[in-house]
XYZ file of N, CA and C in Angstrom:
705
model
N 23.305 -12.775 -13.026
C 22.851 -11.589 -12.291
C 21.537 -11.920 -11.574
N 21.408 -11.567 -10.288
C 20.204 -11.931 -9.541
C 18.970 -11.185 -10.031
N 17.824 -11.791 -9.786
C 16.556 -11.147 -10.101
C 16.396 -9.834 -9.366
N 15.715 -8.901 -10.026
C 15.285 -7.678 -9.360
C 13.873 -7.906 -8.816
N 13.709 -7.692 -7.520
C 12.401 -7.832 -6.883
C 12.024 -6.482 -6.280
N 10.880 -5.977 -6.660
C 10.375 -4.713 -6.110
C 9.244 -5.037 -5.155
N 9.431 -4.690 -3.884
C 8.435 -4.980 -2.849
C 7.833 -3.679 -2.342
N 6.520 -3.641 -2.264
C 5.821 -2.491 -1.700
C 5.572 -2.754 -0.221
N 6.253 -2.011 0.619
C 6.083 -2.136 2.069
C 5.288 -0.944 2.578
N 4.305 -1.227 3.404
C 3.459 -0.182 3.982
C 3.592 -0.213 5.494
N 4.682 0.314 6.045
C 4.870 0.252 7.500
C 3.793 1.026 8.237
N 3.333 0.416 9.328
C 2.347 1.107 10.163
C 0.929 1.021 9.673
N 0.655 0.199 8.642
C -0.709 0.122 8.123
C -1.318 -1.260 8.297
N -0.807 -2.028 9.254
C -1.469 -3.287 9.573
C -0.584 -4.500 9.555
N 0.477 -4.524 8.742
C 1.345 -5.694 8.701
C 2.313 -5.703 9.865
N 2.533 -6.869 10.464
C 3.472 -6.957 11.578
C 4.868 -7.295 11.092
N 4.991 -7.735 9.850
C 6.283 -8.013 9.255
C 6.312 -7.383 7.877
N 7.476 -7.473 7.217
C 7.584 -6.875 5.895
C 8.273 -7.862 4.959
N 8.695 -7.356 3.789
C 9.270 -8.228 2.767
C 10.787 -8.310 2.840
N 11.406 -7.873 3.914
C 12.852 -7.895 4.016
C 13.451 -9.278 3.873
N 12.718 -10.308 4.273
C 13.245 -11.677 4.202
C 13.516 -12.120 2.770
N 12.951 -11.444 1.774
C 13.141 -11.860 0.391
C 14.542 -11.565 -0.139
N 15.307 -10.744 0.578
C 16.659 -10.426 0.124
C 17.548 -11.660 0.153
N 17.268 -12.597 1.051
C 18.072 -13.806 1.156
C 19.389 -13.526 1.838
N 20.168 -14.576 2.112
C 21.470 -14.396 2.749
C 22.393 -13.551 1.880
N 23.078 -12.601 2.499
C 23.927 -11.681 1.746
C 25.013 -12.414 0.979
N 25.471 -13.568 1.504
C 26.571 -14.290 0.863
C 26.126 -15.175 -0.295
N 24.829 -15.336 -0.459
C 24.335 -16.237 -1.498
C 24.383 -15.560 -2.863
N 25.133 -16.138 -3.835
C 25.243 -15.493 -5.140
C 23.927 -15.463 -5.909
N 22.989 -16.356 -5.565
C 21.723 -16.391 -6.285
C 20.611 -15.613 -5.605
N 20.930 -14.926 -4.516
C 19.885 -14.214 -3.786
C 19.300 -13.094 -4.643
N 17.996 -12.906 -4.537
C 17.349 -11.832 -5.279
C 17.827 -10.481 -4.765
N 17.927 -9.539 -5.687
C 18.243 -8.179 -5.268
C 16.928 -7.469 -5.000
N 16.737 -7.104 -3.759
C 15.445 -6.591 -3.307
C 15.473 -5.083 -3.163
N 14.471 -4.432 -3.747
C 14.212 -3.013 -3.512
C 12.883 -2.912 -2.786
N 12.903 -2.276 -1.629
C 11.665 -2.097 -0.858
C 11.260 -0.630 -0.916
N 10.017 -0.403 -1.304
C 9.511 0.951 -1.507
C 8.293 1.168 -0.619
N 8.285 2.278 0.084
C 7.102 2.706 0.825
C 6.298 3.617 -0.100
N 5.203 3.146 -0.681
C 4.494 3.954 -1.676
C 3.806 5.186 -1.117
N 3.676 5.288 0.208
C 3.044 6.474 0.774
C 3.923 7.703 0.627
N 5.241 7.496 0.556
C 6.164 8.640 0.471
C 5.826 9.514 -0.735
N 5.479 8.886 -1.843
C 5.172 9.645 -3.051
C 3.942 10.523 -2.921
N 3.073 10.228 -1.953
C 1.834 10.982 -1.793
C 1.943 12.100 -0.753
N 3.089 12.246 -0.119
C 3.222 13.288 0.907
C 3.089 14.674 0.287
N 3.716 14.885 -0.873
C 3.691 16.210 -1.505
C 2.355 16.500 -2.178
N 1.582 15.480 -2.479
C 0.302 15.665 -3.145
C -0.193 14.360 -3.727
N -1.445 14.337 -4.109
C -2.054 13.105 -4.610
C -1.476 12.717 -5.964
N -1.321 11.405 -6.186
C -0.862 10.835 -7.442
C -1.865 9.801 -7.921
N -2.025 9.685 -9.217
C -2.775 8.548 -9.730
C -1.880 7.308 -9.659
N -2.500 6.136 -9.678
C -1.734 4.894 -9.668
C -0.829 4.811 -10.896
N -1.358 5.187 -12.060
C -0.557 5.113 -13.281
C 0.660 6.025 -13.205
N 0.470 7.238 -12.712
C 1.590 8.175 -12.609
C 2.617 7.688 -11.600
N 2.158 7.153 -10.477
C 3.103 6.664 -9.471
C 3.865 5.456 -9.990
N 3.192 4.557 -10.693
C 3.878 3.389 -11.252
C 4.959 3.820 -12.237
N 4.637 4.770 -13.080
C 5.611 5.265 -14.061
C 6.826 5.879 -13.355
N 6.578 6.676 -12.317
C 7.673 7.333 -11.600
C 8.543 6.319 -10.860
N 7.930 5.337 -10.218
C 8.701 4.348 -9.465
C 9.595 3.521 -10.387
N 9.088 3.153 -11.544
C 9.899 2.357 -12.467
C 11.011 3.198 -13.088
N 10.761 4.484 -13.296
C 11.801 5.356 -13.853
C 12.976 5.507 -12.893
N 12.726 5.318 -11.594
C 13.790 5.438 -10.591
C 14.664 4.194 -10.501
N 14.223 3.076 -11.073
C 14.947 1.820 -10.936
C 16.035 1.705 -11.996
N 17.227 1.236 -11.639
C 18.275 1.026 -12.648
C 17.939 -0.099 -13.617
N 17.167 -1.089 -13.139
C 16.706 -2.191 -13.979
C 15.241 -2.457 -13.681
N 14.528 -2.919 -14.690
C 13.126 -3.276 -14.473
C 13.051 -4.499 -13.576
N 12.110 -4.523 -12.650
C 11.976 -5.704 -11.793
C 11.425 -6.891 -12.571
N 11.821 -8.093 -12.125
C 11.251 -9.315 -12.677
C 9.987 -9.712 -11.923
N 9.911 -9.282 -10.657
C 8.785 -9.618 -9.793
C 8.420 -8.383 -8.983
N 7.133 -8.142 -8.838
C 6.630 -7.081 -7.951
C 5.744 -7.740 -6.912
N 6.051 -7.514 -5.641
C 5.266 -8.143 -4.578
C 4.603 -7.074 -3.727
N 3.432 -7.413 -3.222
C 2.696 -6.473 -2.366
C 1.773 -7.254 -1.462
N 1.394 -6.597 -0.384
C 0.488 -7.187 0.600
C -0.729 -6.285 0.752
N -1.896 -6.871 0.774
C -3.139 -6.203 1.137
C -3.409 -4.977 0.260
N -3.389 -3.770 0.845
C -3.776 -2.554 0.124
C -2.803 -2.168 -0.970
N -1.602 -2.747 -0.974
C -0.640 -2.432 -2.019
C -0.894 -3.135 -3.335
N -1.915 -3.983 -3.397
C -2.116 -4.839 -4.563
C -2.394 -4.061 -5.840
N -3.186 -3.009 -5.780
C -3.542 -2.266 -6.996
C -2.308 -1.652 -7.638
N -1.503 -0.958 -6.853
C -0.287 -0.351 -7.392
C 0.668 -1.426 -7.905
N 0.801 -2.532 -7.174
C 1.698 -3.613 -7.599
C 1.274 -4.190 -8.944
N -0.007 -4.377 -9.146
C -0.489 -4.932 -10.410
C -0.173 -3.999 -11.577
N -0.305 -2.698 -11.359
C 0.015 -1.732 -12.415
C 1.518 -1.663 -12.658
N 2.315 -1.743 -11.612
C 3.768 -1.769 -11.770
C 4.188 -2.991 -12.592
N 3.629 -4.150 -12.246
C 3.987 -5.383 -12.950
C 3.576 -5.318 -14.416
N 2.386 -4.805 -14.674
C 1.931 -4.689 -16.068
C 2.876 -3.795 -16.864
N 3.238 -2.652 -16.306
C 4.091 -1.701 -17.012
C 5.503 -2.238 -17.210
N 6.014 -2.989 -16.213
C 7.389 -3.485 -16.268
C 7.510 -4.818 -17.000
N 6.395 -5.466 -17.320
C 6.455 -6.817 -17.869
C 6.928 -7.817 -16.832
N 6.613 -7.529 -15.565
C 7.052 -8.368 -14.442
C 5.902 -9.243 -13.966
N 6.227 -10.185 -13.083
C 5.188 -10.997 -12.464
C 4.710 -10.311 -11.190
N 3.419 -10.183 -11.031
C 2.843 -9.640 -9.799
C 2.558 -10.787 -8.846
N 3.040 -10.655 -7.610
C 2.735 -11.628 -6.565
C 2.025 -10.861 -5.455
N 0.754 -11.142 -5.278
C -0.111 -10.364 -4.393
C -0.529 -11.222 -3.209
N -0.131 -10.813 -2.028
C -0.464 -11.538 -0.802
C -1.702 -10.903 -0.188
N -2.751 -11.697 -0.046
C -3.991 -11.211 0.559
C -4.420 -9.885 -0.059
N -4.549 -9.813 -1.393
C -4.873 -8.533 -2.042
C -6.227 -8.015 -1.593
N -6.286 -6.709 -1.402
C -7.461 -6.098 -0.805
C -7.936 -4.955 -1.692
N -8.964 -5.175 -2.506
C -9.467 -4.081 -3.341
C -9.963 -2.918 -2.480
N -9.629 -1.711 -2.879
C -9.983 -0.516 -2.108
C -11.267 0.082 -2.655
N -12.206 0.351 -1.772
C -13.486 0.956 -2.118
C -13.700 2.201 -1.272
N -14.734 2.954 -1.601
C -15.074 4.130 -0.794
C -15.364 3.717 0.642
N -15.998 2.568 0.823
C -16.266 2.086 2.171
C -15.008 1.821 2.961
N -13.988 1.272 2.299
C -12.705 1.023 2.966
C -12.069 2.340 3.395
N -12.096 3.334 2.518
C -11.476 4.631 2.855
C -12.210 5.280 4.019
N -13.533 5.189 4.020
C -14.297 5.759 5.134
C -13.946 5.061 6.441
N -13.796 3.754 6.386
C -13.410 2.991 7.570
C -12.038 3.441 8.078
N -11.094 3.619 7.160
C -9.752 4.038 7.562
C -9.753 5.451 8.118
N -10.537 6.358 7.522
C -10.636 7.718 8.063
C -11.248 7.698 9.453
N -12.249 6.858 9.647
C -12.880 6.749 10.968
C -11.874 6.258 12.004
N -11.019 5.291 11.635
C -9.975 4.816 12.550
C -8.994 5.935 12.883
N -8.613 6.712 11.875
C -7.687 7.813 12.123
C -8.316 8.848 13.063
N -9.596 9.104 12.883
C -10.271 10.078 13.748
C -10.328 9.590 15.191
N -10.464 8.288 15.394
C -10.424 7.773 16.763
C -9.054 8.044 17.387
N -8.009 7.909 16.592
C -6.647 8.142 17.081
C -6.407 9.624 17.362
N -6.904 10.491 16.487
C -6.596 11.920 16.570
C -7.609 12.713 17.391
N -8.748 12.108 17.683
C -9.762 12.818 18.461
C -10.640 13.722 17.631
N -10.825 13.387 16.336
C -11.715 14.195 15.499
C -12.993 13.412 15.217
N -13.950 14.081 14.613
C -15.240 13.455 14.328
C -15.291 13.091 12.852
N -15.369 11.820 12.570
C -15.435 11.368 11.177
C -16.819 11.658 10.597
N -16.893 12.041 9.333
C -18.203 12.271 8.718
C -18.969 10.957 8.578
N -20.300 11.063 8.583
C -21.122 9.890 8.299
C -20.825 9.404 6.881
N -21.127 8.143 6.610
C -20.731 7.564 5.328
C -21.326 8.322 4.141
N -22.614 8.678 4.189
C -23.240 9.349 3.044
C -22.565 10.685 2.758
N -22.253 11.429 3.812
C -21.564 12.709 3.639
C -20.161 12.482 3.078
N -19.506 11.478 3.604
C -18.153 11.146 3.154
C -18.149 10.761 1.674
N -19.069 9.884 1.284
C -19.099 9.386 -0.096
C -19.397 10.495 -1.089
N -20.078 11.546 -0.651
C -20.407 12.664 -1.539
C -19.258 13.657 -1.651
N -18.228 13.510 -0.818
C -17.112 14.453 -0.815
C -15.971 13.989 -1.696
N -14.808 14.620 -1.482
C -13.620 14.239 -2.230
C -12.420 14.242 -1.290
N -11.258 13.909 -1.832
C -10.071 13.728 -1.005
C -9.694 15.004 -0.247
N -9.910 16.162 -0.850
C -9.567 17.417 -0.157
C -10.417 17.603 1.090
N -11.686 17.251 1.013
C -12.559 17.361 2.182
C -12.167 16.346 3.254
N -11.777 15.155 2.839
C -11.379 14.140 3.814
C -10.114 14.568 4.551
N -9.173 15.177 3.809
C -7.943 15.647 4.435
C -8.223 16.771 5.428
N -9.199 17.613 5.118
C -9.528 18.730 6.004
C -9.952 18.244 7.378
N -10.639 17.112 7.411
C -11.046 16.536 8.697
C -9.824 16.292 9.576
N -8.749 15.781 8.979
C -7.516 15.536 9.729
C -6.795 16.835 10.053
N -6.763 17.766 9.105
C -6.018 19.006 9.302
C -6.525 19.811 10.501
N -7.820 19.697 10.773
C -8.405 20.468 11.869
C -7.900 20.026 13.235
N -7.258 18.873 13.287
C -6.758 18.382 14.575
C -5.374 18.934 14.910
N -4.731 19.653 13.985
C -3.321 20.031 14.150
C -3.071 20.834 15.418
N -3.801 21.916 15.611
C -3.522 22.797 16.753
C -3.736 22.085 18.085
N -4.822 21.284 18.159
C -5.075 20.563 19.400
C -3.985 19.545 19.697
N -3.498 18.862 18.673
C -2.429 17.892 18.882
C -1.128 18.575 19.295
N -0.845 19.714 18.690
C 0.378 20.446 19.054
C 0.333 20.849 20.518
N -0.809 21.344 20.960
C -0.936 21.710 22.382
C -0.766 20.489 23.273
N -1.350 19.384 22.830
C -1.267 18.147 23.609
C 0.180 17.692 23.800
N 1.021 17.943 22.796
C 2.410 17.491 22.864
C 3.393 18.587 23.256
N 2.875 19.656 23.868
C 3.767 20.646 24.462
C 3.781 22.000 23.814
N 3.264 22.120 22.593
C 3.132 23.418 21.952
C 4.415 24.047 21.443
N 5.548 23.343 21.506
C 6.808 23.940 21.071
C 7.137 23.507 19.633
N 8.312 23.908 19.160
C 8.698 23.608 17.787
C 8.778 22.105 17.535
N 9.258 21.365 18.526
C 9.343 19.908 18.382
C 7.955 19.301 18.221
N 6.988 19.840 18.951
C 5.617 19.339 18.849
C 5.055 19.595 17.452
N 5.319 20.784 16.905
C 4.849 21.078 15.551
C 5.450 20.120 14.531
N 6.761 19.865 14.662
C 7.421 18.954 13.718
C 6.843 17.543 13.804
N 6.615 17.085 15.027
C 6.092 15.740 15.210
C 4.672 15.624 14.653
N 3.826 16.589 14.971
C 2.433 16.546 14.528
C 2.345 16.691 13.011
N 3.143 17.583 12.451
C 3.104 17.753 10.994
C 3.564 16.487 10.272
N 4.579 15.813 10.825
C 5.024 14.559 10.224
C 3.952 13.487 10.299
N 3.253 13.450 11.437
C 2.177 12.470 11.611
C 1.039 12.730 10.628
N 0.627 13.991 10.504
C -0.474 14.315 9.602
C -0.078 14.124 8.144
N 1.189 14.396 7.820
C 1.668 14.111 6.463
C 1.446 12.645 6.119
N 1.790 11.777 7.070
C 1.674 10.337 6.850
C 0.211 9.923 6.702
N -0.640 10.453 7.552
C -2.050 10.085 7.503
C -2.716 10.594 6.221
N -2.385 11.829 5.818
C -2.936 12.333 4.557
C -2.456 11.494 3.373
N -1.181 11.108 3.405
C -0.637 10.277 2.329
C -1.356 8.937 2.258
N -1.695 8.372 3.391
C -2.424 7.101 3.435
C -3.792 7.245 2.766
N -4.513 8.317 3.079
C -5.813 8.527 2.441
C -5.658 8.749 0.941
N -4.642 9.515 0.534
C -4.412 9.757 -0.893
C -4.090 8.456 -1.627
N -3.271 7.629 -1.002
C -2.914 6.341 -1.603
C -4.157 5.467 -1.774
N -4.986 5.408 -0.757
C -6.213 4.621 -0.841
C -7.153 5.170 -1.906
N -7.279 6.486 -1.970
C -8.150 7.120 -2.955
C -7.667 6.819 -4.369
N -6.344 6.891 -4.579
C -5.794 6.569 -5.894
C -6.074 5.121 -6.266
N -5.938 4.219 -5.300
C -6.182 2.803 -5.564
C -7.641 2.543 -5.905
N -8.545 3.224 -5.187
C -9.976 3.037 -5.448
C -10.369 3.569 -6.819
N -9.647 4.579 -7.309
C -9.990 5.221 -8.580
C -9.309 4.574 -9.776
N -8.381 3.658 -9.544
C -7.567 3.106 -10.626
C -8.347 2.104 -11.468
N -8.053 2.038 -12.748
C -8.641 0.959 -13.575
C -8.005 -0.372 -13.217
N -8.590 -1.447 -13.698
C -7.977 -2.762 -13.487
C -6.679 -2.853 -14.299
N -5.793 -3.736 -13.870
C -4.509 -3.932 -14.548
C -4.442 -5.331 -15.135
N -3.504 -5.515 -16.072
C -3.392 -6.808 -16.747
C -1.961 -7.330 -16.698
N -1.427 -7.600 -15.493
C -0.098 -8.204 -15.429
C -0.168 -9.658 -15.880
N 0.866 -10.119 -16.568
C 0.866 -11.493 -17.072
C 1.245 -12.462 -15.963
N 0.474 -13.542 -15.823
C 0.834 -14.606 -14.900
C 0.865 -14.208 -13.436
N -0.090 -13.419 -13.001
C -0.116 -12.983 -11.597
C -0.325 -14.178 -10.668
N 0.362 -14.130 -9.533
C 0.155 -15.117 -8.472
C -0.533 -14.421 -7.309
N -1.645 -14.982 -6.879
C -2.399 -14.443 -5.752
C -2.336 -15.449 -4.613
N -1.744 -15.031 -3.500
C -1.695 -15.863 -2.300
C -2.865 -15.421 -1.428
N -3.902 -16.238 -1.407
C -5.165 -15.849 -0.782
C -5.194 -16.299 0.671
N -5.197 -15.334 1.563
C -5.300 -15.599 2.995
C -6.747 -15.350 3.406
N -7.417 -16.394 3.861
C -8.820 -16.232 4.212
C -9.703 -16.400 2.986
N -10.874 -15.720 2.968
C -11.815 -15.879 1.851
C -11.173 -15.438 0.535
N -11.561 -16.048 -0.593
C -11.013 -15.653 -1.895
C -11.284 -14.172 -2.168
N -10.277 -13.422 -2.639
C -10.464 -11.991 -2.895
C -11.257 -11.747 -4.175
N -11.803 -10.549 -4.294
C -12.524 -10.146 -5.503
C -11.495 -9.652 -6.522
N -10.955 -10.562 -7.301
C -9.909 -10.199 -8.248
C -10.434 -9.377 -9.416
N -11.737 -9.426 -9.657
C -12.310 -8.626 -10.734
C -12.175 -7.142 -10.503
N -12.009 -6.730 -9.252
C -11.812 -5.312 -8.945
C -10.364 -4.889 -9.118
N -9.449 -5.861 -9.304
C -8.015 -5.562 -9.412
C -7.456 -5.871 -10.794
N -7.871 -7.001 -11.370
C -7.238 -7.518 -12.571
C -8.222 -7.531 -13.742
N -7.726 -7.140 -14.903
C -8.561 -7.128 -16.104
C -8.991 -8.534 -16.481
N -8.079 -9.523 -16.279
C -8.381 -10.921 -16.588
C -8.175 -11.753 -15.319
N -9.105 -11.665 -14.375
C -8.904 -12.356 -13.092
C -8.752 -13.870 -13.232
N -9.353 -14.448 -14.253
C -9.260 -15.905 -14.425
C -7.853 -16.351 -14.790
N -7.028 -15.439 -15.273
C -5.661 -15.792 -15.649
C -4.712 -15.870 -14.454
N -5.138 -15.381 -13.304
C -4.277 -15.392 -12.120
C -4.253 -16.785 -11.496
N -3.089 -17.183 -10.998
C -2.970 -18.419 -10.226
C -3.242 -18.088 -8.766
N -4.234 -18.722 -8.173
C -4.632 -18.437 -6.798
C -4.207 -19.594 -5.906
N -3.450 -19.273 -4.852
C -2.993 -20.272 -3.897
C -3.553 -19.930 -2.517
N -4.554 -20.686 -2.046
C -5.099 -20.417 -0.709
C -4.131 -20.840 0.385
N -4.052 -20.027 1.432
C -3.140 -20.283 2.550
C -3.880 -19.963 3.847
N -3.702 -20.778 4.845
C -4.282 -20.518 6.160
C -3.212 -19.861 7.027
N -3.173 -18.531 6.990
C -2.148 -17.795 7.742
C -2.689 -16.444 8.176
N -3.913 -16.440 8.693
C -4.599 -15.185 8.967
C -3.907 -14.327 10.014
N -3.233 -14.944 10.985
C -2.669 -14.164 12.093
C -1.537 -13.251 11.638
N -0.664 -13.742 10.758
C 0.499 -12.966 10.337
C 0.916 -13.468 8.959
N 0.239 -13.037 7.902
C 0.477 -13.616 6.579
C 1.936 -13.559 6.128
N 2.601 -12.441 6.299
C 3.970 -12.330 5.788
C 4.973 -13.087 6.653
N 4.557 -13.483 7.832
C 5.423 -14.302 8.669
C 5.193 -15.792 8.492
N 4.207 -16.170 7.682
C 3.858 -17.569 7.496
C 4.918 -18.289 6.657
N 5.426 -19.433 7.119
C 6.380 -20.199 6.301
C 5.812 -20.578 4.940
N 4.514 -20.888 4.877
C 3.919 -21.269 3.599
C 3.884 -20.088 2.635
N 3.508 -18.917 3.147
C 3.488 -17.718 2.305
C 4.903 -17.391 1.830
N 5.862 -17.466 2.726
C 7.245 -17.160 2.360
C 7.781 -18.135 1.318
N 7.414 -19.403 1.447
C 7.858 -20.392 0.470
C 7.264 -20.107 -0.908
N 5.990 -19.733 -0.953
C 5.352 -19.415 -2.232
C 5.991 -18.189 -2.874
N 6.298 -17.177 -2.058
C 6.963 -15.988 -2.572
C 8.346 -16.331 -3.140
N 9.107 -17.084 -2.380
C 10.452 -17.459 -2.827
C 10.404 -18.289 -4.113
N 9.440 -19.213 -4.192
C 9.304 -20.038 -5.383
C 8.962 -19.166 -6.608
N 8.091 -18.177 -6.417
C 7.711 -17.308 -7.524
C 8.899 -16.496 -8.018
N 9.748 -16.047 -7.103
C 10.944 -15.293 -7.482
C 11.930 -16.199 -8.219
N 12.112 -17.400 -7.726
C 13.003 -18.347 -8.390
C 12.496 -18.686 -9.800
N 11.186 -18.861 -9.920
C 10.607 -19.228 -11.215
C 10.793 -18.124 -12.246
N 10.803 -16.870 -11.786
C 10.963 -15.745 -12.705
C 12.353 -15.699 -13.314
N 13.306 -16.386 -12.697
C 14.681 -16.380 -13.208
C 14.897 -17.436 -14.282
N 13.941 -18.355 -14.431
C 14.143 -19.459 -15.382
C 13.468 -19.155 -16.718
């Protein structure tokens, strides 16, 4: 029976490619069985802690994954999923989330939506509900911009749902404790990441530096390391 691989894909948040290549050729009997999850979907209805989301995602799976893979901001949730499932975490360019990162992302969203982002000190003193309010205030103006009809409302509400979910996901990641997945593999693109903010025992992780800054998930070296880690989990 092929390995179960759970991949956290975050479409629209910076990656130009995703983990679809890990499924392998459909005709290959040894190909990993890949489940790709967009973790932002769980935050549309409301904020979740990382622990609660990890528990819910694993409860939905027919089998526990052998490997959990994630890129960049997905690393915190992936590490908790792997710890809970007894799986191997494979983290590509893991990016610890801080209040500064969330403020930066909110500022980028405000540039897109035409709102005014709070200064950092004001932002850091607030909470997720206040950050979401900054985005919510743009709704009526965006609806008018896109025609003011029912279709415009649906489009704008879907967009704001996604943006609020992104902030909630980041906030949950920043608030999460460190995780202790066994035998984590870290594929480090660029400077070595601060694993102490992600892993309880950062020294236990195997770190593989890779020069693939332009498109990490499209890099042949990164893909080879991912495939090797999945194959190793089957032995």
